[in-house]
mmCIF file with all atom_site columns, N, CA and C in Angstrom:
data_model
loop_
_atom_site.group_PDB
_atom_site.id
_atom_site.type_symbol
_atom_site.label_atom_id
_atom_site.label_alt_id
_atom_site.label_comp_id
_atom_site.label_asym_id
_atom_site.label_entity_id
_atom_site.label_seq_id
_atom_site.pdbx_PDB_ins_code
_atom_site.Cartn_x
_atom_site.Cartn_y
_atom_site.Cartn_z
_atom_site.occupancy
_atom_site.B_iso_or_equiv
_atom_site.pdbx_formal_charge
_atom_site.auth_seq_id
_atom_site.auth_comp_id
_atom_site.auth_asym_id
_atom_site.auth_atom_id
_atom_site.pdbx_PDB_model_num
ATOM 1   N N  . UNK A 1 1  ? -1.857  11.781  -1.713  1.00 94.00 ? 1485 UNK A N  1
ATOM 2   C CA . UNK A 1 1  ? -0.931  10.901  -1.048  1.00 94.00 ? 1485 UNK A CA 1
ATOM 3   C C  . UNK A 1 1  ? -0.975  11.187  0.449   1.00 94.00 ? 1485 UNK A C  1
ATOM 4   N N  . UNK A 1 2  ? -0.985  12.459  0.833   1.00 97.00 ? 1486 UNK A N  1
ATOM 5   C CA . UNK A 1 2  ? -0.958  12.809  2.199   1.00 97.00 ? 1486 UNK A CA 1
ATOM 6   C C  . UNK A 1 2  ? -2.257  12.370  2.908   1.00 97.00 ? 1486 UNK A C  1
ATOM 7   N N  . UNK A 1 3  ? -3.367  12.574  2.293   1.00 97.00 ? 1487 UNK A N  1
ATOM 8   C CA . UNK A 1 3  ? -4.632  12.138  2.880   1.00 97.00 ? 1487 UNK A CA 1
ATOM 9   C C  . UNK A 1 3  ? -4.700  10.622  3.076   1.00 97.00 ? 1487 UNK A C  1
ATOM 10  N N  . UNK A 1 4  ? -4.262  9.946   2.049   1.00 97.00 ? 1488 UNK A N  1
ATOM 11  C CA . UNK A 1 4  ? -4.232  8.462   2.123   1.00 97.00 ? 1488 UNK A CA 1
ATOM 12  C C  . UNK A 1 4  ? -3.276  7.986   3.209   1.00 97.00 ? 1488 UNK A C  1
ATOM 13  N N  . UNK A 1 5  ? -2.131  8.585   3.246   1.00 97.00 ? 1489 UNK A N  1
ATOM 14  C CA . UNK A 1 5  ? -1.136  8.253   4.296   1.00 97.00 ? 1489 UNK A CA 1
ATOM 15  C C  . UNK A 1 5  ? -1.704  8.387   5.699   1.00 97.00 ? 1489 UNK A C  1
ATOM 16  N N  . UNK A 1 6  ? -2.443  9.467   5.917   1.00 98.00 ? 1490 UNK A N  1
ATOM 17  C CA . UNK A 1 6  ? -3.072  9.718   7.208   1.00 98.00 ? 1490 UNK A CA 1
ATOM 18  C C  . UNK A 1 6  ? -4.117  8.658   7.517   1.00 98.00 ? 1490 UNK A C  1
ATOM 19  N N  . UNK A 1 7  ? -4.876  8.270   6.513   1.00 97.00 ? 1491 UNK A N  1
ATOM 20  C CA . UNK A 1 7  ? -5.965  7.279   6.733   1.00 97.00 ? 1491 UNK A CA 1
ATOM 21  C C  . UNK A 1 7  ? -5.426  5.907   7.135   1.00 97.00 ? 1491 UNK A C  1
ATOM 22  N N  . UNK A 1 8  ? -4.206  5.618   6.662   1.00 98.00 ? 1492 UNK A N  1
ATOM 23  C CA . UNK A 1 8  ? -3.658  4.265   6.967   1.00 98.00 ? 1492 UNK A CA 1
ATOM 24  C C  . UNK A 1 8  ? -2.448  4.385   7.944   1.00 98.00 ? 1492 UNK A C  1
ATOM 25  N N  . UNK A 1 9  ? -2.248  5.558   8.480   1.00 97.00 ? 1493 UNK A N  1
ATOM 26  C CA . UNK A 1 9  ? -1.243  5.763   9.545   1.00 97.00 ? 1493 UNK A CA 1
ATOM 27  C C  . UNK A 1 9  ? 0.173   5.461   9.103   1.00 97.00 ? 1493 UNK A C  1
ATOM 28  N N  . UNK A 1 10 ? 0.559   5.963   7.906   1.00 97.00 ? 1494 UNK A N  1
ATOM 29  C CA . UNK A 1 10 ? 1.936   5.844   7.458   1.00 97.00 ? 1494 UNK A CA 1
ATOM 30  C C  . UNK A 1 10 ? 2.384   7.232   6.976   1.00 97.00 ? 1494 UNK A C  1
ATOM 31  N N  . UNK A 1 11 ? 3.656   7.350   6.672   1.00 97.00 ? 1495 UNK A N  1
ATOM 32  C CA . UNK A 1 11 ? 4.183   8.600   6.104   1.00 97.00 ? 1495 UNK A CA 1
ATOM 33  C C  . UNK A 1 11 ? 3.833   8.696   4.629   1.00 97.00 ? 1495 UNK A C  1
ATOM 34  N N  . UNK A 1 12 ? 3.790   9.906   4.116   1.00 97.00 ? 1496 UNK A N  1
ATOM 35  C CA . UNK A 1 12 ? 3.442   10.126  2.729   1.00 97.00 ? 1496 UNK A CA 1
ATOM 36  C C  . UNK A 1 12 ? 4.452   9.440   1.817   1.00 97.00 ? 1496 UNK A C  1
ATOM 37  N N  . UNK A 1 13 ? 5.709   9.396   2.234   1.00 97.00 ? 1497 UNK A N  1
ATOM 38  C CA . UNK A 1 13 ? 6.792   8.783   1.486   1.00 97.00 ? 1497 UNK A CA 1
ATOM 39  C C  . UNK A 1 13 ? 6.502   7.268   1.270   1.00 97.00 ? 1497 UNK A C  1
ATOM 40  N N  . UNK A 1 14 ? 5.860   6.639   2.240   1.00 97.00 ? 1498 UNK A N  1
ATOM 41  C CA . UNK A 1 14 ? 5.501   5.220   2.093   1.00 97.00 ? 1498 UNK A CA 1
ATOM 42  C C  . UNK A 1 14 ? 4.574   5.062   0.919   1.00 97.00 ? 1498 UNK A C  1
ATOM 43  N N  . UNK A 1 15 ? 3.573   5.951   0.819   1.00 96.00 ? 1499 UNK A N  1
ATOM 44  C CA . UNK A 1 15 ? 2.629   5.838   -0.288  1.00 96.00 ? 1499 UNK A CA 1
ATOM 45  C C  . UNK A 1 15 ? 3.364   6.100   -1.621  1.00 96.00 ? 1499 UNK A C  1
ATOM 46  N N  . UNK A 1 16 ? 4.255   7.035   -1.648  1.00 96.00 ? 1500 UNK A N  1
ATOM 47  C CA . UNK A 1 16 ? 5.038   7.314   -2.889  1.00 96.00 ? 1500 UNK A CA 1
ATOM 48  C C  . UNK A 1 16 ? 5.819   6.056   -3.288  1.00 96.00 ? 1500 UNK A C  1
ATOM 49  N N  . UNK A 1 17 ? 6.498   5.402   -2.324  1.00 96.00 ? 1501 UNK A N  1
ATOM 50  C CA . UNK A 1 17 ? 7.258   4.192   -2.656  1.00 96.00 ? 1501 UNK A CA 1
ATOM 51  C C  . UNK A 1 17 ? 6.361   3.082   -3.128  1.00 96.00 ? 1501 UNK A C  1
ATOM 52  N N  . UNK A 1 18 ? 5.133   2.938   -2.557  1.00 94.00 ? 1502 UNK A N  1
ATOM 53  C CA . UNK A 1 18 ? 4.204   1.885   -2.970  1.00 94.00 ? 1502 UNK A CA 1
ATOM 54  C C  . UNK A 1 18 ? 3.807   2.188   -4.421  1.00 94.00 ? 1502 UNK A C  1
ATOM 55  N N  . UNK A 1 19 ? 3.510   3.452   -4.737  1.00 93.00 ? 1503 UNK A N  1
ATOM 56  C CA . UNK A 1 19 ? 3.093   3.770   -6.084  1.00 93.00 ? 1503 UNK A CA 1
ATOM 57  C C  . UNK A 1 19 ? 4.170   3.499   -7.134  1.00 93.00 ? 1503 UNK A C  1
ATOM 58  N N  . UNK A 1 20 ? 5.439   3.645   -6.721  1.00 93.00 ? 1504 UNK A N  1
ATOM 59  C CA . UNK A 1 20 ? 6.560   3.421   -7.612  1.00 93.00 ? 1504 UNK A CA 1
ATOM 60  C C  . UNK A 1 20 ? 7.031   1.981   -7.633  1.00 93.00 ? 1504 UNK A C  1
ATOM 61  N N  . UNK A 1 21 ? 6.315   1.136   -6.886  1.00 88.00 ? 1505 UNK A N  1
ATOM 62  C CA . UNK A 1 21 ? 6.620   -0.276  -6.746  1.00 88.00 ? 1505 UNK A CA 1
ATOM 63  C C  . UNK A 1 21 ? 8.025   -0.510  -6.165  1.00 88.00 ? 1505 UNK A C  1
ATOM 64  N N  . UNK A 1 22 ? 8.414   0.355   -5.225  1.00 92.00 ? 1506 UNK A N  1
ATOM 65  C CA . UNK A 1 22 ? 9.694   0.204   -4.564  1.00 92.00 ? 1506 UNK A CA 1
ATOM 66  C C  . UNK A 1 22 ? 9.598   -0.168  -3.086  1.00 92.00 ? 1506 UNK A C  1
ATOM 67  N N  . UNK A 1 23 ? 8.378   -0.603  -2.717  1.00 90.00 ? 1507 UNK A N  1
ATOM 68  C CA . UNK A 1 23 ? 8.145   -0.994  -1.335  1.00 90.00 ? 1507 UNK A CA 1
ATOM 69  C C  . UNK A 1 23 ? 7.059   -2.036  -1.320  1.00 90.00 ? 1507 UNK A C  1
ATOM 70  N N  . UNK A 1 24 ? 7.311   -3.098  -0.530  1.00 90.00 ? 1508 UNK A N  1
ATOM 71  C CA . UNK A 1 24 ? 6.290   -4.169  -0.342  1.00 90.00 ? 1508 UNK A CA 1
ATOM 72  C C  . UNK A 1 24 ? 5.608   -3.885  0.994   1.00 90.00 ? 1508 UNK A C  1
ATOM 73  N N  . UNK A 1 25 ? 4.316   -3.676  0.975   1.00 93.00 ? 1509 UNK A N  1
ATOM 74  C CA . UNK A 1 25 ? 3.599   -3.345  2.230   1.00 93.00 ? 1509 UNK A CA 1
ATOM 75  C C  . UNK A 1 25 ? 3.517   -4.596  3.163   1.00 93.00 ? 1509 UNK A C  1
ATOM 76  N N  . UNK A 1 26 ? 3.350   -4.291  4.412   1.00 94.00 ? 1510 UNK A N  1
ATOM 77  C CA . UNK A 1 26 ? 3.032   -5.359  5.393   1.00 94.00 ? 1510 UNK A CA 1
ATOM 78  C C  . UNK A 1 26 ? 1.605   -5.803  5.064   1.00 94.00 ? 1510 UNK A C  1
ATOM 79  N N  . UNK A 1 27 ? 1.257   -6.942  5.574   1.00 94.00 ? 1511 UNK A N  1
ATOM 80  C CA . UNK A 1 27 ? -0.112  -7.446  5.403   1.00 94.00 ? 1511 UNK A CA 1
ATOM 81  C C  . UNK A 1 27 ? -1.102  -6.474  5.981   1.00 94.00 ? 1511 UNK A C  1
ATOM 82  N N  . UNK A 1 28 ? -0.791  -5.899  7.126   1.00 96.00 ? 1512 UNK A N  1
ATOM 83  C CA . UNK A 1 28 ? -1.660  -4.900  7.792   1.00 96.00 ? 1512 UNK A CA 1
ATOM 84  C C  . UNK A 1 28 ? -1.890  -3.680  6.934   1.00 96.00 ? 1512 UNK A C  1
ATOM 85  N N  . UNK A 1 29 ? -0.811  -3.159  6.343   1.00 97.00 ? 1513 UNK A N  1
ATOM 86  C CA . UNK A 1 29 ? -0.929  -1.980  5.485   1.00 97.00 ? 1513 UNK A CA 1
ATOM 87  C C  . UNK A 1 29 ? -1.731  -2.310  4.250   1.00 97.00 ? 1513 UNK A C  1
ATOM 88  N N  . UNK A 1 30 ? -1.461  -3.462  3.624   1.00 96.00 ? 1514 UNK A N  1
ATOM 89  C CA . UNK A 1 30 ? -2.204  -3.868  2.445   1.00 96.00 ? 1514 UNK A CA 1
ATOM 90  C C  . UNK A 1 30 ? -3.689  -3.973  2.777   1.00 96.00 ? 1514 UNK A C  1
ATOM 91  N N  . UNK A 1 31 ? -4.017  -4.563  3.894   1.00 97.00 ? 1515 UNK A N  1
ATOM 92  C CA . UNK A 1 31 ? -5.402  -4.704  4.327   1.00 97.00 ? 1515 UNK A CA 1
ATOM 93  C C  . UNK A 1 31 ? -6.062  -3.301  4.528   1.00 97.00 ? 1515 UNK A C  1
ATOM 94  N N  . UNK A 1 32 ? -5.337  -2.404  5.222   1.00 97.00 ? 1516 UNK A N  1
ATOM 95  C CA . UNK A 1 32 ? -5.867  -1.084  5.483   1.00 97.00 ? 1516 UNK A CA 1
ATOM 96  C C  . UNK A 1 32 ? -6.092  -0.288  4.204   1.00 97.00 ? 1516 UNK A C  1
ATOM 97  N N  . UNK A 1 33 ? -5.164  -0.392  3.230   1.00 97.00 ? 1517 UNK A N  1
ATOM 98  C CA . UNK A 1 33 ? -5.350  0.292   1.962   1.00 97.00 ? 1517 UNK A CA 1
ATOM 99  C C  . UNK A 1 33 ? -6.532  -0.276  1.181   1.00 97.00 ? 1517 UNK A C  1
ATOM 100 N N  . UNK A 1 34 ? -6.656  -1.585  1.182   1.00 97.00 ? 1518 UNK A N  1
ATOM 101 C CA . UNK A 1 34 ? -7.773  -2.224  0.478   1.00 97.00 ? 1518 UNK A CA 1
ATOM 102 C C  . UNK A 1 34 ? -9.083  -1.743  1.098   1.00 97.00 ? 1518 UNK A C  1
ATOM 103 N N  . UNK A 1 35 ? -9.137  -1.643  2.430   1.00 97.00 ? 1519 UNK A N  1
ATOM 104 C CA . UNK A 1 35 ? -10.308 -1.219  3.132   1.00 97.00 ? 1519 UNK A CA 1
ATOM 105 C C  . UNK A 1 35 ? -10.681 0.225   2.736   1.00 97.00 ? 1519 UNK A C  1
ATOM 106 N N  . UNK A 1 36 ? -9.688  1.106   2.673   1.00 97.00 ? 1520 UNK A N  1
ATOM 107 C CA . UNK A 1 36 ? -9.920  2.493   2.308   1.00 97.00 ? 1520 UNK A CA 1
ATOM 108 C C  . UNK A 1 36 ? -10.547 2.596   0.939   1.00 97.00 ? 1520 UNK A C  1
ATOM 109 N N  . UNK A 1 37 ? -10.051 1.764   -0.024  1.00 97.00 ? 1521 UNK A N  1
ATOM 110 C CA . UNK A 1 37 ? -10.522 1.829   -1.398  1.00 97.00 ? 1521 UNK A CA 1
ATOM 111 C C  . UNK A 1 37 ? -11.759 0.932   -1.635  1.00 97.00 ? 1521 UNK A C  1
ATOM 112 N N  . UNK A 1 38 ? -12.092 0.079   -0.626  1.00 97.00 ? 1522 UNK A N  1
ATOM 113 C CA . UNK A 1 38 ? -13.256 -0.771  -0.784  1.00 97.00 ? 1522 UNK A CA 1
ATOM 114 C C  . UNK A 1 38 ? -13.062 -1.901  -1.842  1.00 97.00 ? 1522 UNK A C  1
ATOM 115 N N  . UNK A 1 39 ? -11.846 -2.392  -1.879  1.00 96.00 ? 1523 UNK A N  1
ATOM 116 C CA . UNK A 1 39 ? -11.539 -3.491  -2.798  1.00 96.00 ? 1523 UNK A CA 1
ATOM 117 C C  . UNK A 1 39 ? -10.794 -4.601  -2.113  1.00 96.00 ? 1523 UNK A C  1
ATOM 118 N N  . UNK A 1 40 ? -10.537 -5.736  -2.775  1.00 95.00 ? 1524 UNK A N  1
ATOM 119 C CA . UNK A 1 40 ? -9.748  -6.808  -2.264  1.00 95.00 ? 1524 UNK A CA 1
ATOM 120 C C  . UNK A 1 40 ? -8.306  -6.466  -2.381  1.00 95.00 ? 1524 UNK A C  1
ATOM 121 N N  . UNK A 1 41 ? -7.484  -7.019  -1.464  1.00 93.00 ? 1525 UNK A N  1
ATOM 122 C CA . UNK A 1 41 ? -6.070  -6.777  -1.502  1.00 93.00 ? 1525 UNK A CA 1
ATOM 123 C C  . UNK A 1 41 ? -5.489  -7.130  -2.853  1.00 93.00 ? 1525 UNK A C  1
ATOM 124 N N  . UNK A 1 42 ? -5.969  -8.252  -3.444  1.00 90.00 ? 1526 UNK A N  1
ATOM 125 C CA . UNK A 1 42 ? -5.497  -8.709  -4.752  1.00 90.00 ? 1526 UNK A CA 1
ATOM 126 C C  . UNK A 1 42 ? -5.739  -7.715  -5.859  1.00 90.00 ? 1526 UNK A C  1
ATOM 127 N N  . UNK A 1 43 ? -6.711  -6.839  -5.678  1.00 91.00 ? 1527 UNK A N  1
ATOM 128 C CA . UNK A 1 43 ? -6.933  -5.854  -6.712  1.00 91.00 ? 1527 UNK A CA 1
ATOM 129 C C  . UNK A 1 43 ? -5.939  -4.694  -6.661  1.00 91.00 ? 1527 UNK A C  1
ATOM 130 N N  . UNK A 1 44 ? -5.313  -4.494  -5.499  1.00 88.00 ? 1528 UNK A N  1
ATOM 131 C CA . UNK A 1 44 ? -4.309  -3.438  -5.334  1.00 88.00 ? 1528 UNK A CA 1
ATOM 132 C C  . UNK A 1 44 ? -2.910  -3.910  -5.596  1.00 88.00 ? 1528 UNK A C  1
ATOM 133 N N  . UNK A 1 45 ? -2.605  -5.114  -5.193  1.00 86.00 ? 1529 UNK A N  1
ATOM 134 C CA . UNK A 1 45 ? -1.262  -5.656  -5.243  1.00 86.00 ? 1529 UNK A CA 1
ATOM 135 C C  . UNK A 1 45 ? -1.224  -6.988  -5.953  1.00 86.00 ? 1529 UNK A C  1
ATOM 136 N N  . UNK A 1 46 ? -0.158  -7.215  -6.747  1.00 80.00 ? 1530 UNK A N  1
ATOM 137 C CA . UNK A 1 46 ? -0.005  -8.523  -7.412  1.00 80.00 ? 1530 UNK A CA 1
ATOM 138 C C  . UNK A 1 46 ? 1.208   -9.184  -6.733  1.00 80.00 ? 1530 UNK A C  1
ATOM 139 N N  . UNK A 1 47 ? 1.063   -10.475 -6.496  1.00 72.00 ? 1531 UNK A N  1
ATOM 140 C CA . UNK A 1 47 ? 2.095   -11.267 -5.883  1.00 72.00 ? 1531 UNK A CA 1
ATOM 141 C C  . UNK A 1 47 ? 2.582   -12.286 -6.881  1.00 72.00 ? 1531 UNK A C  1
ATOM 142 N N  . UNK A 1 48 ? 3.794   -12.128 -7.289  1.00 73.00 ? 1532 UNK A N  1
ATOM 143 C CA . UNK A 1 48 ? 4.358   -13.086 -8.286  1.00 73.00 ? 1532 UNK A CA 1
ATOM 144 C C  . UNK A 1 48 ? 5.546   -13.772 -7.689  1.00 73.00 ? 1532 UNK A C  1
ATOM 145 N N  . UNK A 1 49 ? 5.731   -15.047 -8.096  1.00 66.00 ? 1533 UNK A N  1
ATOM 146 C CA . UNK A 1 49 ? 6.869   -15.797 -7.647  1.00 66.00 ? 1533 UNK A CA 1
ATOM 147 C C  . UNK A 1 49 ? 8.113   -15.187 -8.232  1.00 66.00 ? 1533 UNK A C  1
ATOM 148 N N  . UNK A 1 50 ? 9.099   -15.016 -7.405  1.00 61.00 ? 1534 UNK A N  1
ATOM 149 C CA . UNK A 1 50 ? 10.395  -14.501 -7.889  1.00 61.00 ? 1534 UNK A CA 1
ATOM 150 C C  . UNK A 1 50 ? 11.377  -15.640 -7.940  1.00 61.00 ? 1534 UNK A C  1
ATOM 151 N N  . UNK A 1 51 ? 11.354  -16.386 -9.058  1.00 59.00 ? 1535 UNK A N  1
ATOM 152 C CA . UNK A 1 51 ? 12.224  -17.582 -9.252  1.00 59.00 ? 1535 UNK A CA 1
ATOM 153 C C  . UNK A 1 51 ? 13.413  -17.253 -10.082 1.00 59.00 ? 1535 UNK A C  1
#
């Protein structure tokens, strides 16, 4: 978590909250994380309508 946080310039706690699904990333952060893992944003995050 610490290494990943450093790669995308956020605090480790942000990564923890993302993993626990308690934080919605900014588009920039989502893009940076996808780039680190070499996948599309859609493969890391799911966006569902909250109706």
